């Protein structure tokens, strides 16, 4: 039996970051992970492998779409799928090994196996029992299935199976036009798969600023992805060489079927807390399956905390990381804090889509008086030079104070560009503060500045 200051259950972005920070703050830390590799869903079957495949297929798309325009003739690469998957696996291994190194460097003990919490202050891993002053549930989430759909991870797959398909399918139906559906749908569309996305709502990417979502759908349609919106999937059935998806159009309740080689179910995720023994322990849960916590990540059991996808809030790796860092500080007697108003969201398609803060719809609903500054990448020389001038930057600022309330970007490197607005918002900046900041030329960031200028006296290149 070993005794620790903190035992963290789960080594995803929330758990491993919490472990490292807690150790840096002088606590004796262990992190339990049964997967066989550190990094959780994000590194093993989520964010990182999907980005590797998005990168490879983005280059393929570039060759087909843009090389000849730049005088690069004759390039016609063929896809070696096994090699592309091996590249993706190398990327995963490099990153998970990196966390092992960081654990050693920071003296975090990796307890290998699956944990249970038999009593407050106790964690059991296999036959070994350990005690800890603090226990952190950082066990993440798992894909939530749909009634009438049985996932086999071969023909009817979740995001996990979509990363290891035996071959590039000729056709794919994606159920759900959320982040996973559009990122993985993009990967396969670029590989030549006929991708059809079936979405319950009348727009893609729920929660995204509506103007951006509309532009996004238009661009993806141009890239060859088909959308069936306002369609409630009723079920999916796998046969020998493909699957049938049954859906009903909400406008007239008419029933339809669509067939494809592979069906990707991307209808959301749910907290993964099975098998920890939370019920026996009497841990309070929320109706949607999350662990109930207070503002300091504490559950109703003394010394038991929870962070990341296992609790309420957006299911994002960086939200979990921030919570992990804040909780480490709290456990070390400091004042950890997460600003939930400034958590960016990014979709890693081409173009990327990124947002932070309020959408126009949210401001309207609140009756908040706002102004909009918009700038198209058509006016950005750098974006035009790389054939990525589709899209725009939209900044929302308070009508009276000019304080930035939100930003929404669809365009090149949007996922990186958004962070200058995040920093500005953290400092309570006005749109004019951003507009008066010198931006290097020629950069994509100039479009952000121009949008900020458009909140005031107007953009220059519009
Ligand atoms: P999601 O919640 O983003 O989207 C699910 C979509 O499925 C919704 O649009 C919903 O209306 C639709 N849907 C649900 N039931 C349906 C039905 N019966 N028929 C048709 N459509 C239906 O979920 P997703 O994409 O699976 O992602 C899960 C989580 O993972 C999200 O919280 C997401 O933010 C996170 N994630 C984030 C990434 C990023 O930040 N780049 C990448 C991948 C995942």
CSV table of C-alpha atoms and ligand atoms in Angstrom, one decimal:
chain,number,residue,atom,x,y,z
A,1,UNK,CA,0.0,0.0,0.0
A,2,UNK,CA,1.3,3.4,-1.0
A,3,UNK,CA,0.2,6.8,0.4
A,4,UNK,CA,-0.1,9.9,-1.8
A,5,UNK,CA,-1.2,13.5,-1.5
A,6,UNK,CA,-3.1,13.1,-4.7
A,7,UNK,CA,-4.3,10.2,-6.8
A,8,UNK,CA,-5.7,11.2,-10.2
A,9,UNK,CA,-7.8,8.7,-12.1
A,10,UNK,CA,-7.3,9.0,-15.8
A,11,UNK,CA,-4.3,10.3,-17.8
A,12,UNK,CA,-6.0,12.3,-20.5
A,13,UNK,CA,-5.4,16.1,-20.9
A,14,UNK,CA,-7.3,16.8,-17.7
A,15,UNK,CA,-5.6,14.2,-15.6
A,16,UNK,CA,-2.1,14.3,-16.8
A,17,UNK,CA,-1.9,18.1,-16.7
A,18,UNK,CA,-3.3,18.0,-13.1
A,19,UNK,CA,-0.7,15.4,-12.1
A,20,UNK,CA,2.2,17.3,-13.5
A,21,UNK,CA,1.1,20.7,-12.0
A,22,UNK,CA,0.4,19.1,-8.6
A,23,UNK,CA,3.8,17.5,-8.6
A,24,UNK,CA,5.4,20.8,-9.6
A,25,UNK,CA,3.7,22.4,-6.6
A,26,UNK,CA,5.3,19.9,-4.3
A,27,UNK,CA,2.6,17.2,-3.8
A,28,UNK,CA,3.3,13.5,-3.9
A,29,UNK,CA,1.2,12.4,-7.0
A,30,UNK,CA,0.1,9.2,-8.6
A,31,UNK,CA,-2.0,9.0,-11.8
A,32,UNK,CA,-3.9,5.8,-12.6
A,33,UNK,CA,-4.3,4.8,-16.3
A,34,UNK,CA,-5.4,1.4,-17.6
A,35,UNK,CA,-5.2,2.1,-21.4
A,36,UNK,CA,-1.6,1.0,-21.7
A,37,UNK,CA,-0.6,4.5,-22.9
A,38,UNK,CA,-0.9,7.9,-21.4
A,39,UNK,CA,-2.8,10.8,-23.0
A,40,UNK,CA,-6.4,9.5,-22.8
A,41,UNK,CA,-8.9,9.8,-25.7
A,42,UNK,CA,-7.3,13.0,-27.0
A,43,UNK,CA,-3.9,11.5,-27.7
A,44,UNK,CA,-4.8,7.9,-28.4
A,45,UNK,CA,-8.1,8.0,-30.4
A,46,UNK,CA,-9.2,11.7,-30.6
A,47,UNK,CA,-7.7,15.1,-31.2
A,48,UNK,CA,-4.2,14.0,-32.1
A,49,UNK,CA,-4.7,11.0,-34.5
A,50,UNK,CA,-7.5,12.9,-36.3
A,51,UNK,CA,-5.2,15.9,-36.8
A,52,UNK,CA,-2.5,13.6,-38.3
A,53,UNK,CA,-5.1,12.3,-40.8
A,54,UNK,CA,-6.4,15.8,-41.4
A,55,UNK,CA,-2.9,17.0,-42.1
A,56,UNK,CA,-2.1,14.1,-44.6
A,57,UNK,CA,-5.4,14.5,-46.5
A,58,UNK,CA,-5.1,18.3,-46.5
A,59,UNK,CA,-1.8,18.0,-48.4
A,60,UNK,CA,-3.5,15.6,-50.8
A,61,UNK,CA,-6.3,18.1,-51.4
A,62,UNK,CA,-3.7,20.9,-51.9
A,63,UNK,CA,-1.9,18.8,-54.6
A,64,UNK,CA,-5.2,18.1,-56.5
A,65,UNK,CA,-6.6,21.6,-56.1
A,66,UNK,CA,-3.8,24.1,-56.1
A,67,UNK,CA,-0.4,22.6,-57.3
A,68,UNK,CA,-1.0,23.3,-61.0
A,69,UNK,CA,-2.1,26.8,-60.3
A,70,UNK,CA,1.3,27.4,-58.8
A,71,UNK,CA,3.2,25.9,-61.7
A,72,UNK,CA,3.8,22.6,-59.9
A,73,UNK,CA,3.0,20.2,-62.6
A,74,UNK,CA,2.6,16.4,-62.8
A,75,UNK,CA,2.1,15.6,-59.2
A,76,UNK,CA,-0.4,12.8,-58.7
A,77,UNK,CA,0.2,11.0,-55.4
A,78,UNK,CA,-1.6,7.8,-54.7
A,79,UNK,CA,-2.8,7.0,-51.2
A,80,UNK,CA,-1.1,4.2,-49.3
A,81,UNK,CA,-3.7,3.8,-46.6
A,82,UNK,CA,-1.7,1.5,-44.4
A,83,UNK,CA,1.2,3.9,-44.5
A,84,UNK,CA,-1.0,6.8,-43.7
A,85,UNK,CA,-2.3,5.0,-40.7
A,86,UNK,CA,1.2,4.1,-39.6
A,87,UNK,CA,2.2,7.8,-39.8
A,88,UNK,CA,-0.9,8.5,-37.6
A,89,UNK,CA,0.3,5.8,-35.1
A,90,UNK,CA,3.8,7.3,-35.0
A,91,UNK,CA,2.3,10.7,-34.1
A,92,UNK,CA,0.3,9.1,-31.3
A,93,UNK,CA,3.3,7.2,-30.0
A,94,UNK,CA,5.6,10.2,-30.0
A,95,UNK,CA,3.1,12.2,-28.0
A,96,UNK,CA,2.2,9.4,-25.4
A,97,UNK,CA,5.9,8.7,-24.9
A,98,UNK,CA,6.4,12.4,-24.3
A,99,UNK,CA,3.9,12.3,-21.4
A,100,UNK,CA,5.7,9.3,-19.9
A,101,UNK,CA,8.9,11.4,-20.0
A,102,UNK,CA,7.1,14.3,-18.3
A,103,UNK,CA,5.7,12.0,-15.6
A,104,UNK,CA,9.3,10.7,-14.9
A,105,UNK,CA,10.7,14.2,-15.0
A,106,UNK,CA,8.1,15.5,-12.5
A,107,UNK,CA,8.1,12.3,-10.4
A,108,UNK,CA,4.5,11.4,-11.0
A,109,UNK,CA,3.9,7.7,-10.3
A,110,UNK,CA,2.0,6.0,-13.1
A,111,UNK,CA,-0.3,3.3,-11.5
A,112,UNK,CA,-1.1,1.0,-14.4
A,113,UNK,CA,-4.5,-0.5,-14.4
A,114,UNK,CA,-8.2,0.4,-13.8
A,115,UNK,CA,-9.1,2.2,-10.6
A,116,UNK,CA,-12.0,1.8,-8.2
A,117,UNK,CA,-12.7,4.0,-5.2
A,118,UNK,CA,-13.8,1.6,-2.5
A,119,UNK,CA,-14.0,4.3,0.2
A,120,UNK,CA,-13.3,8.0,0.6
A,121,UNK,CA,-9.5,8.5,0.5
A,122,UNK,CA,-8.8,5.1,-1.0
A,123,UNK,CA,-8.1,3.9,-4.6
A,124,UNK,CA,-7.7,0.3,-5.6
A,125,UNK,CA,-5.8,-0.6,-8.8
A,126,UNK,CA,-6.0,-4.3,-9.5
A,127,UNK,CA,-5.2,-6.0,-6.1
A,128,UNK,CA,-3.2,-3.0,-4.8
A,129,UNK,CA,-4.8,-0.5,-2.4
A,130,UNK,CA,-3.5,3.0,-2.1
A,131,UNK,CA,-4.5,6.0,0.1
A,132,UNK,CA,-4.6,9.6,-0.8
A,133,UNK,CA,-5.6,12.9,0.8
A,134,UNK,CA,-7.2,13.9,-2.5
A,135,UNK,CA,-8.6,11.9,-5.3
A,136,UNK,CA,-9.4,13.3,-8.7
A,137,UNK,CA,-11.8,11.8,-11.2
A,138,UNK,CA,-10.5,12.7,-14.6
A,139,UNK,CA,-11.9,9.7,-16.5
A,140,UNK,CA,-13.2,11.6,-19.5
A,141,UNK,CA,-16.0,10.6,-21.9
A,142,UNK,CA,-17.0,7.9,-24.4
A,143,UNK,CA,-19.1,8.1,-27.6
A,144,UNK,CA,-22.8,8.0,-26.8
A,145,UNK,CA,-24.7,5.6,-29.0
A,146,UNK,CA,-28.1,6.2,-30.7
A,147,UNK,CA,-31.2,4.0,-30.1
A,148,UNK,CA,-31.5,1.5,-33.0
A,149,UNK,CA,-27.8,1.8,-34.0
A,150,UNK,CA,-25.4,-1.0,-33.0
A,151,UNK,CA,-21.7,0.1,-33.3
A,152,UNK,CA,-19.4,-2.7,-34.5
A,153,UNK,CA,-16.4,-0.4,-35.1
A,154,UNK,CA,-16.0,-2.0,-38.6
A,155,UNK,CA,-19.0,-0.9,-40.6
A,156,UNK,CA,-20.9,1.2,-38.1
A,157,UNK,CA,-18.2,3.1,-36.3
A,158,UNK,CA,-17.6,5.8,-33.7
A,159,UNK,CA,-14.7,8.3,-34.0
A,160,UNK,CA,-12.5,5.5,-32.6
A,161,UNK,CA,-13.2,3.0,-35.4
A,162,UNK,CA,-13.1,5.8,-38.0
A,163,UNK,CA,-9.4,6.1,-37.3
A,164,UNK,CA,-8.6,2.5,-38.1
A,165,UNK,CA,-10.8,1.5,-41.0
A,166,UNK,CA,-9.4,-1.4,-43.0
A,167,UNK,CA,-9.7,0.5,-46.3
A,168,UNK,CA,-10.8,3.9,-47.6
A,169,UNK,CA,-14.6,3.4,-48.1
A,170,UNK,CA,-16.3,4.4,-51.3
A,171,UNK,CA,-19.2,5.9,-49.4
A,172,UNK,CA,-19.8,7.0,-45.8
A,173,UNK,CA,-22.8,8.3,-44.0
A,174,UNK,CA,-22.0,10.5,-41.0
A,175,UNK,CA,-24.7,10.8,-38.4
A,176,UNK,CA,-24.4,14.2,-36.8
A,177,UNK,CA,-22.9,17.4,-38.2
A,178,UNK,CA,-21.0,18.2,-35.0
A,179,UNK,CA,-17.2,18.6,-34.7
A,180,UNK,CA,-16.3,14.9,-35.0
A,181,UNK,CA,-18.6,14.3,-38.0
A,182,UNK,CA,-17.2,17.2,-39.9
A,183,UNK,CA,-13.6,16.6,-39.1
A,184,UNK,CA,-13.6,12.9,-39.9
A,185,UNK,CA,-16.1,13.5,-42.8
A,186,UNK,CA,-13.5,16.0,-44.3
A,187,UNK,CA,-10.7,13.4,-43.9
A,188,UNK,CA,-12.6,10.8,-46.0
A,189,UNK,CA,-14.1,13.3,-48.5
A,190,UNK,CA,-10.5,14.3,-49.3
A,191,UNK,CA,-9.6,10.7,-49.8
A,192,UNK,CA,-12.3,10.4,-52.4
A,193,UNK,CA,-15.1,8.9,-50.2
A,194,UNK,CA,-18.6,10.1,-51.1
A,195,UNK,CA,-19.6,11.6,-47.7
A,196,UNK,CA,-23.2,12.4,-46.7
A,197,UNK,CA,-23.9,14.0,-43.4
A,198,UNK,CA,-27.3,13.4,-41.8
A,199,UNK,CA,-28.1,16.0,-39.1
A,200,UNK,CA,-31.2,16.4,-36.9
A,201,UNK,CA,-31.1,20.2,-36.7
A,202,UNK,CA,-31.6,22.6,-39.7
A,203,UNK,CA,-28.0,23.8,-39.5
A,204,UNK,CA,-24.6,22.3,-39.0
A,205,UNK,CA,-22.4,22.6,-35.8
A,206,UNK,CA,-25.0,23.4,-33.1
A,207,UNK,CA,-24.0,26.4,-30.9
A,208,UNK,CA,-21.8,28.0,-33.5
A,209,UNK,CA,-22.5,31.6,-34.6
A,210,UNK,CA,-25.2,31.1,-37.3
A,211,UNK,CA,-23.5,33.2,-40.0
A,212,UNK,CA,-20.3,31.3,-39.6
A,213,UNK,CA,-22.1,27.9,-39.6
A,214,UNK,CA,-23.9,28.9,-42.9
A,215,UNK,CA,-20.6,29.9,-44.6
A,216,UNK,CA,-19.0,26.7,-43.3
A,217,UNK,CA,-21.7,24.5,-44.7
A,218,UNK,CA,-21.4,26.3,-48.1
A,219,UNK,CA,-17.6,25.7,-48.2
A,220,UNK,CA,-17.9,22.0,-47.2
A,221,UNK,CA,-20.6,21.5,-49.8
A,222,UNK,CA,-18.2,22.9,-52.4
A,223,UNK,CA,-15.6,20.4,-51.2
A,224,UNK,CA,-18.0,17.6,-52.1
A,225,UNK,CA,-19.7,16.8,-48.7
A,226,UNK,CA,-23.5,16.3,-49.0
A,227,UNK,CA,-25.8,17.4,-46.2
A,228,UNK,CA,-29.2,16.1,-45.3
A,229,UNK,CA,-30.5,18.5,-42.6
A,230,UNK,CA,-33.6,18.4,-40.4
A,231,UNK,CA,-33.3,14.6,-40.5
A,232,UNK,CA,-33.7,12.4,-37.4
A,233,UNK,CA,-31.9,9.1,-37.7
A,234,UNK,CA,-34.1,6.3,-36.6
A,235,UNK,CA,-31.6,3.4,-36.8
A,236,UNK,CA,-28.8,1.9,-38.8
A,237,UNK,CA,-28.3,-1.7,-39.8
A,238,UNK,CA,-25.0,-3.3,-40.9
A,239,UNK,CA,-25.1,-5.9,-43.7
A,240,UNK,CA,-22.2,-7.9,-45.3
A,241,UNK,CA,-20.7,-5.0,-47.3
A,242,UNK,CA,-22.2,-1.9,-45.9
A,243,UNK,CA,-25.0,-0.4,-43.9
A,244,UNK,CA,-28.4,1.2,-44.3
A,245,UNK,CA,-29.4,4.2,-42.3
A,246,UNK,CA,-33.1,5.0,-41.8
A,247,UNK,CA,-34.1,8.6,-41.1
A,248,UNK,CA,-37.2,10.8,-41.0
A,249,UNK,CA,-37.3,14.3,-42.4
A,250,UNK,CA,-38.7,16.5,-39.6
A,251,UNK,CA,-40.6,18.8,-41.9
A,252,UNK,CA,-43.0,16.2,-43.2
A,253,UNK,CA,-42.2,13.1,-41.1
A,254,UNK,CA,-41.4,11.2,-44.3
A,255,UNK,CA,-39.3,8.1,-43.9
A,256,UNK,CA,-36.1,7.6,-46.0
A,257,UNK,CA,-33.1,5.2,-46.2
A,258,UNK,CA,-29.6,5.8,-47.3
A,259,UNK,CA,-26.8,3.2,-47.9
A,260,UNK,CA,-23.1,3.4,-47.5
A,261,UNK,CA,-20.0,1.3,-47.0
A,262,UNK,CA,-19.4,2.8,-43.6
A,263,UNK,CA,-21.5,4.7,-41.1
A,264,UNK,CA,-19.9,7.1,-38.7
A,265,UNK,CA,-22.0,7.8,-35.6
A,266,UNK,CA,-21.0,11.2,-34.3
A,267,UNK,CA,-23.9,12.2,-32.2
A,268,UNK,CA,-22.1,13.3,-29.1
A,269,UNK,CA,-20.2,11.9,-26.1
A,270,UNK,CA,-21.2,11.1,-22.5
A,271,UNK,CA,-19.2,11.0,-19.3
A,272,UNK,CA,-17.2,7.8,-18.7
A,273,UNK,CA,-17.4,7.0,-15.0
A,274,UNK,CA,-18.5,3.4,-15.1
A,275,UNK,CA,-16.8,0.9,-12.7
A,276,UNK,CA,-15.4,3.5,-10.3
A,277,UNK,CA,-17.8,2.6,-7.6
A,278,UNK,CA,-19.3,6.1,-7.4
A,279,UNK,CA,-22.8,4.9,-6.7
A,280,UNK,CA,-21.8,2.8,-3.7
A,281,UNK,CA,-19.8,5.8,-2.5
A,282,UNK,CA,-22.8,8.0,-2.7
A,283,UNK,CA,-21.4,10.5,-5.1
A,284,UNK,CA,-24.0,13.0,-6.3
A,285,UNK,CA,-24.5,12.9,-10.1
A,286,UNK,CA,-26.2,15.3,-12.5
A,287,UNK,CA,-29.2,14.0,-14.7
A,288,UNK,CA,-27.0,13.8,-17.8
A,289,UNK,CA,-24.5,11.5,-16.1
A,290,UNK,CA,-21.8,14.0,-15.1
A,291,UNK,CA,-20.3,14.1,-11.6
A,292,UNK,CA,-21.8,17.0,-9.7
A,293,UNK,CA,-19.1,19.4,-8.5
A,294,UNK,CA,-19.0,22.9,-6.8
A,295,UNK,CA,-17.1,25.9,-8.2
A,296,UNK,CA,-13.8,24.3,-6.9
A,297,UNK,CA,-14.3,20.9,-8.6
A,298,UNK,CA,-15.2,19.3,-5.2
A,299,UNK,CA,-17.9,16.5,-5.1
A,300,UNK,CA,-20.1,15.9,-2.1
A,301,UNK,CA,-17.5,13.4,-0.8
A,302,UNK,CA,-14.7,15.0,1.2
A,303,UNK,CA,-11.3,14.9,-0.7
A,304,UNK,CA,-13.0,13.7,-3.9
A,305,UNK,CA,-12.8,16.0,-7.0
A,306,UNK,CA,-13.7,15.7,-10.6
A,307,UNK,CA,-12.7,17.6,-13.8
A,308,UNK,CA,-12.9,17.5,-17.6
A,309,UNK,CA,-15.5,15.6,-19.7
A,310,UNK,CA,-16.7,13.8,-16.5
A,311,UNK,CA,-18.2,17.1,-15.2
A,312,UNK,CA,-20.4,19.8,-16.7
A,313,UNK,CA,-19.2,22.1,-19.5
A,314,UNK,CA,-17.9,21.8,-23.1
A,315,UNK,CA,-16.1,18.5,-23.8
A,316,UNK,CA,-12.8,20.0,-24.9
A,317,UNK,CA,-9.3,18.9,-24.1
A,318,UNK,CA,-8.1,22.4,-23.2
A,319,UNK,CA,-11.1,23.0,-20.9
A,320,UNK,CA,-10.1,19.8,-19.0
A,321,UNK,CA,-6.4,20.9,-19.0
A,322,UNK,CA,-7.3,24.3,-17.5
A,323,UNK,CA,-9.5,22.6,-14.9
A,324,UNK,CA,-6.6,20.2,-14.1
A,325,UNK,CA,-4.2,23.1,-13.5
A,326,UNK,CA,-6.7,25.1,-11.4
A,327,UNK,CA,-7.5,22.0,-9.3
A,328,UNK,CA,-3.8,21.2,-8.7
A,329,UNK,CA,-3.4,24.8,-7.4
A,330,UNK,CA,-6.5,24.4,-5.1
A,331,UNK,CA,-5.2,21.1,-3.7
A,332,UNK,CA,-1.8,22.8,-3.1
A,333,UNK,CA,-3.5,25.5,-1.1
A,334,UNK,CA,-3.5,28.2,-3.8
A,335,UNK,CA,-6.3,29.8,-5.8
A,336,UNK,CA,-7.0,28.0,-9.0
A,337,UNK,CA,-9.5,29.5,-11.4
A,338,UNK,CA,-10.9,28.9,-14.9
A,339,UNK,CA,-12.5,31.7,-16.9
A,340,UNK,CA,-15.3,29.8,-18.7
A,341,UNK,CA,-16.2,32.9,-20.6
A,342,UNK,CA,-12.9,32.7,-22.6
A,343,UNK,CA,-12.6,29.1,-23.8
A,344,UNK,CA,-12.0,28.8,-27.5
A,345,UNK,CA,-13.5,26.2,-29.7
A,346,UNK,CA,-11.9,25.0,-33.0
A,347,UNK,CA,-12.9,22.8,-35.8
A,348,UNK,CA,-9.8,21.6,-37.7
A,349,UNK,CA,-11.2,21.3,-41.2
A,350,UNK,CA,-9.9,23.4,-44.1
A,351,UNK,CA,-10.6,26.2,-43.6
A,352,UNK,CA,-10.5,26.0,-39.8
A,353,UNK,CA,-13.3,27.5,-37.8
A,354,UNK,CA,-12.7,29.0,-34.4
A,355,UNK,CA,-14.7,30.9,-31.9
A,356,UNK,CA,-14.5,32.4,-28.4
A,357,UNK,CA,-17.1,34.2,-26.2
A,358,UNK,CA,-20.6,35.1,-27.2
A,359,UNK,CA,-22.3,34.4,-30.6
A,360,UNK,CA,-24.5,37.0,-32.2
A,361,UNK,CA,-27.5,34.8,-31.4
A,362,UNK,CA,-26.6,34.7,-27.7
A,363,UNK,CA,-26.2,38.4,-27.5
A,364,UNK,CA,-29.6,39.0,-29.2
A,365,UNK,CA,-31.2,36.5,-26.8
A,366,UNK,CA,-29.8,38.4,-23.8
A,367,UNK,CA,-30.8,41.8,-25.3
A,368,UNK,CA,-27.2,42.9,-25.1
A,369,UNK,CA,-26.5,46.0,-27.3
A,370,UNK,CA,-23.6,45.0,-29.6
A,371,UNK,CA,-21.8,46.0,-32.8
A,372,UNK,CA,-20.2,43.8,-35.4
A,373,UNK,CA,-16.9,44.2,-37.1
A,374,UNK,CA,-16.4,41.9,-40.0
A,375,UNK,CA,-13.6,41.4,-42.5
A,376,UNK,CA,-13.3,38.9,-45.4
A,377,UNK,CA,-10.1,37.0,-46.1
A,378,UNK,CA,-10.6,38.2,-49.7
A,379,UNK,CA,-9.0,41.4,-48.5
A,380,UNK,CA,-6.1,39.6,-46.9
A,381,UNK,CA,-3.1,39.3,-49.3
A,382,UNK,CA,-1.5,36.4,-47.5
A,383,UNK,CA,-4.7,34.3,-47.6
A,384,UNK,CA,-5.2,35.1,-51.3
A,385,UNK,CA,-1.6,34.0,-52.0
A,386,UNK,CA,-2.4,30.5,-50.6
A,387,UNK,CA,-5.9,30.1,-52.1
A,388,UNK,CA,-7.5,30.4,-48.7
A,389,UNK,CA,-9.4,33.6,-49.1
A,390,UNK,CA,-12.8,32.0,-48.3
A,391,UNK,CA,-14.2,33.0,-45.0
A,392,UNK,CA,-14.0,35.9,-42.6
A,393,UNK,CA,-13.3,37.3,-39.2
A,394,UNK,CA,-16.2,38.6,-37.1
A,395,UNK,CA,-15.7,40.4,-33.9
A,396,UNK,CA,-18.6,41.3,-31.6
A,397,UNK,CA,-18.1,44.2,-29.2
A,398,UNK,CA,-20.3,46.0,-26.7
A,399,UNK,CA,-22.1,48.9,-28.4
A,400,UNK,CA,-21.3,51.4,-25.7
A,401,UNK,CA,-18.0,50.4,-24.2
A,402,UNK,CA,-16.4,48.7,-27.2
A,403,UNK,CA,-15.3,45.8,-25.0
A,404,UNK,CA,-14.9,42.6,-27.0
A,405,UNK,CA,-17.6,40.1,-26.3
A,406,UNK,CA,-16.8,37.3,-28.8
A,407,UNK,CA,-15.0,36.5,-32.0
A,408,UNK,CA,-15.7,34.0,-34.8
A,409,UNK,CA,-13.3,33.1,-37.5
A,410,UNK,CA,-13.6,30.9,-40.6
A,411,UNK,CA,-10.4,30.9,-42.6
A,412,UNK,CA,-6.7,29.9,-42.7
A,413,UNK,CA,-5.2,29.1,-39.3
A,414,UNK,CA,-8.4,30.2,-37.5
A,415,UNK,CA,-7.5,27.9,-34.6
A,416,UNK,CA,-4.3,29.9,-34.0
A,417,UNK,CA,-5.7,33.3,-34.8
A,418,UNK,CA,-8.4,33.1,-32.2
A,419,UNK,CA,-5.9,33.3,-29.4
A,420,UNK,CA,-5.1,36.9,-29.9
A,421,UNK,CA,-8.7,37.6,-29.2
A,422,UNK,CA,-8.7,35.3,-26.2
A,423,UNK,CA,-5.8,37.2,-24.7
A,424,UNK,CA,-7.5,40.5,-25.5
A,425,UNK,CA,-10.7,39.3,-23.8
A,426,UNK,CA,-8.8,38.0,-20.7
A,427,UNK,CA,-7.5,41.6,-20.4
A,428,UNK,CA,-10.9,43.1,-20.9
A,429,UNK,CA,-9.7,44.8,-24.1
A,430,UNK,CA,-11.8,46.9,-26.4
A,431,UNK,CA,-12.0,46.3,-30.2
A,432,UNK,CA,-10.0,49.5,-30.5
A,433,UNK,CA,-7.2,48.1,-28.4
A,434,UNK,CA,-6.9,45.3,-30.9
A,435,UNK,CA,-7.2,47.7,-33.8
A,436,UNK,CA,-4.4,49.9,-32.5
A,437,UNK,CA,-2.0,47.0,-32.1
A,438,UNK,CA,0.5,46.8,-34.9
A,439,UNK,CA,0.1,43.5,-36.9
A,440,UNK,CA,2.9,42.3,-39.1
A,441,UNK,CA,2.3,42.3,-42.9
A,442,UNK,CA,1.6,40.0,-44.6
A,443,UNK,CA,-0.1,37.7,-42.1
A,444,UNK,CA,-3.5,36.2,-41.6
A,445,UNK,CA,-3.7,38.0,-38.3
A,446,UNK,CA,-4.1,41.3,-40.2
A,447,UNK,CA,-7.7,40.1,-40.9
A,448,UNK,CA,-8.3,40.0,-37.1
A,449,UNK,CA,-7.1,43.6,-36.8
A,450,UNK,CA,-9.2,44.6,-39.8
A,451,UNK,CA,-12.3,43.1,-38.2
A,452,UNK,CA,-11.5,45.1,-35.0
A,453,UNK,CA,-11.1,48.2,-37.1
A,454,UNK,CA,-14.5,47.5,-38.6
A,455,UNK,CA,-16.0,47.8,-35.1
A,456,UNK,CA,-14.8,51.4,-35.2
A,457,UNK,CA,-14.1,53.7,-38.1
A,458,UNK,CA,-13.9,50.9,-40.6
A,459,UNK,CA,-11.5,48.4,-42.1
A,460,UNK,CA,-8.8,49.6,-44.5
A,461,UNK,CA,-8.8,46.8,-47.1
A,462,UNK,CA,-12.6,46.2,-47.3
B,1,LIG,P1,-21.7,17.1,-31.1
B,1,LIG,O1,-22.5,17.2,-29.9
B,1,LIG,O2,-20.7,18.2,-31.4
B,1,LIG,O3,-22.6,17.0,-32.4
B,1,LIG,C1,-23.6,15.9,-32.5
B,1,LIG,C2,-24.6,16.2,-33.6
B,1,LIG,O4,-25.4,15.1,-33.8
B,1,LIG,C3,-25.5,17.4,-33.3
B,1,LIG,O5,-25.5,18.3,-34.3
B,1,LIG,C4,-26.9,16.7,-33.1
B,1,LIG,O6,-27.9,17.5,-33.5
B,1,LIG,C5,-26.7,15.5,-34.0
B,1,LIG,N1,-27.6,14.4,-33.7
B,1,LIG,C6,-27.9,13.8,-32.5
B,1,LIG,N2,-28.8,12.8,-32.7
B,1,LIG,C7,-29.1,12.7,-34.0
B,1,LIG,C8,-30.0,11.9,-34.8
B,1,LIG,N3,-30.7,10.9,-34.2
B,1,LIG,N4,-30.1,12.1,-36.1
B,1,LIG,C9,-29.3,13.0,-36.7
B,1,LIG,N5,-28.5,13.8,-36.0
B,1,LIG,C10,-28.4,13.7,-34.7
B,1,LIG,O7,-21.0,15.7,-31.0
B,1,LIG,P2,-19.7,15.1,-31.7
B,1,LIG,O8,-19.4,15.7,-33.0
B,1,LIG,O9,-19.9,13.6,-31.6
B,1,LIG,O10,-18.5,15.5,-30.6
B,1,LIG,C11,-18.5,15.0,-29.3
B,1,LIG,C12,-17.7,16.0,-28.4
B,1,LIG,O11,-16.4,15.9,-28.7
B,1,LIG,C13,-18.2,17.4,-28.5
B,1,LIG,O12,-18.4,17.9,-27.2
B,1,LIG,C14,-17.1,18.1,-29.2
B,1,LIG,O13,-16.9,19.4,-28.9
B,1,LIG,C15,-15.9,17.2,-28.8
B,1,LIG,N6,-14.8,17.3,-29.9
B,1,LIG,C16,-14.1,18.4,-30.1
B,1,LIG,C17,-13.2,18.5,-31.1
B,1,LIG,C18,-12.5,19.8,-31.3
B,1,LIG,O14,-12.5,20.6,-30.4
B,1,LIG,N7,-11.9,20.0,-32.5
B,1,LIG,C19,-13.0,17.4,-32.0
B,1,LIG,C20,-13.8,16.3,-31.7
B,1,LIG,C21,-14.7,16.2,-30.7
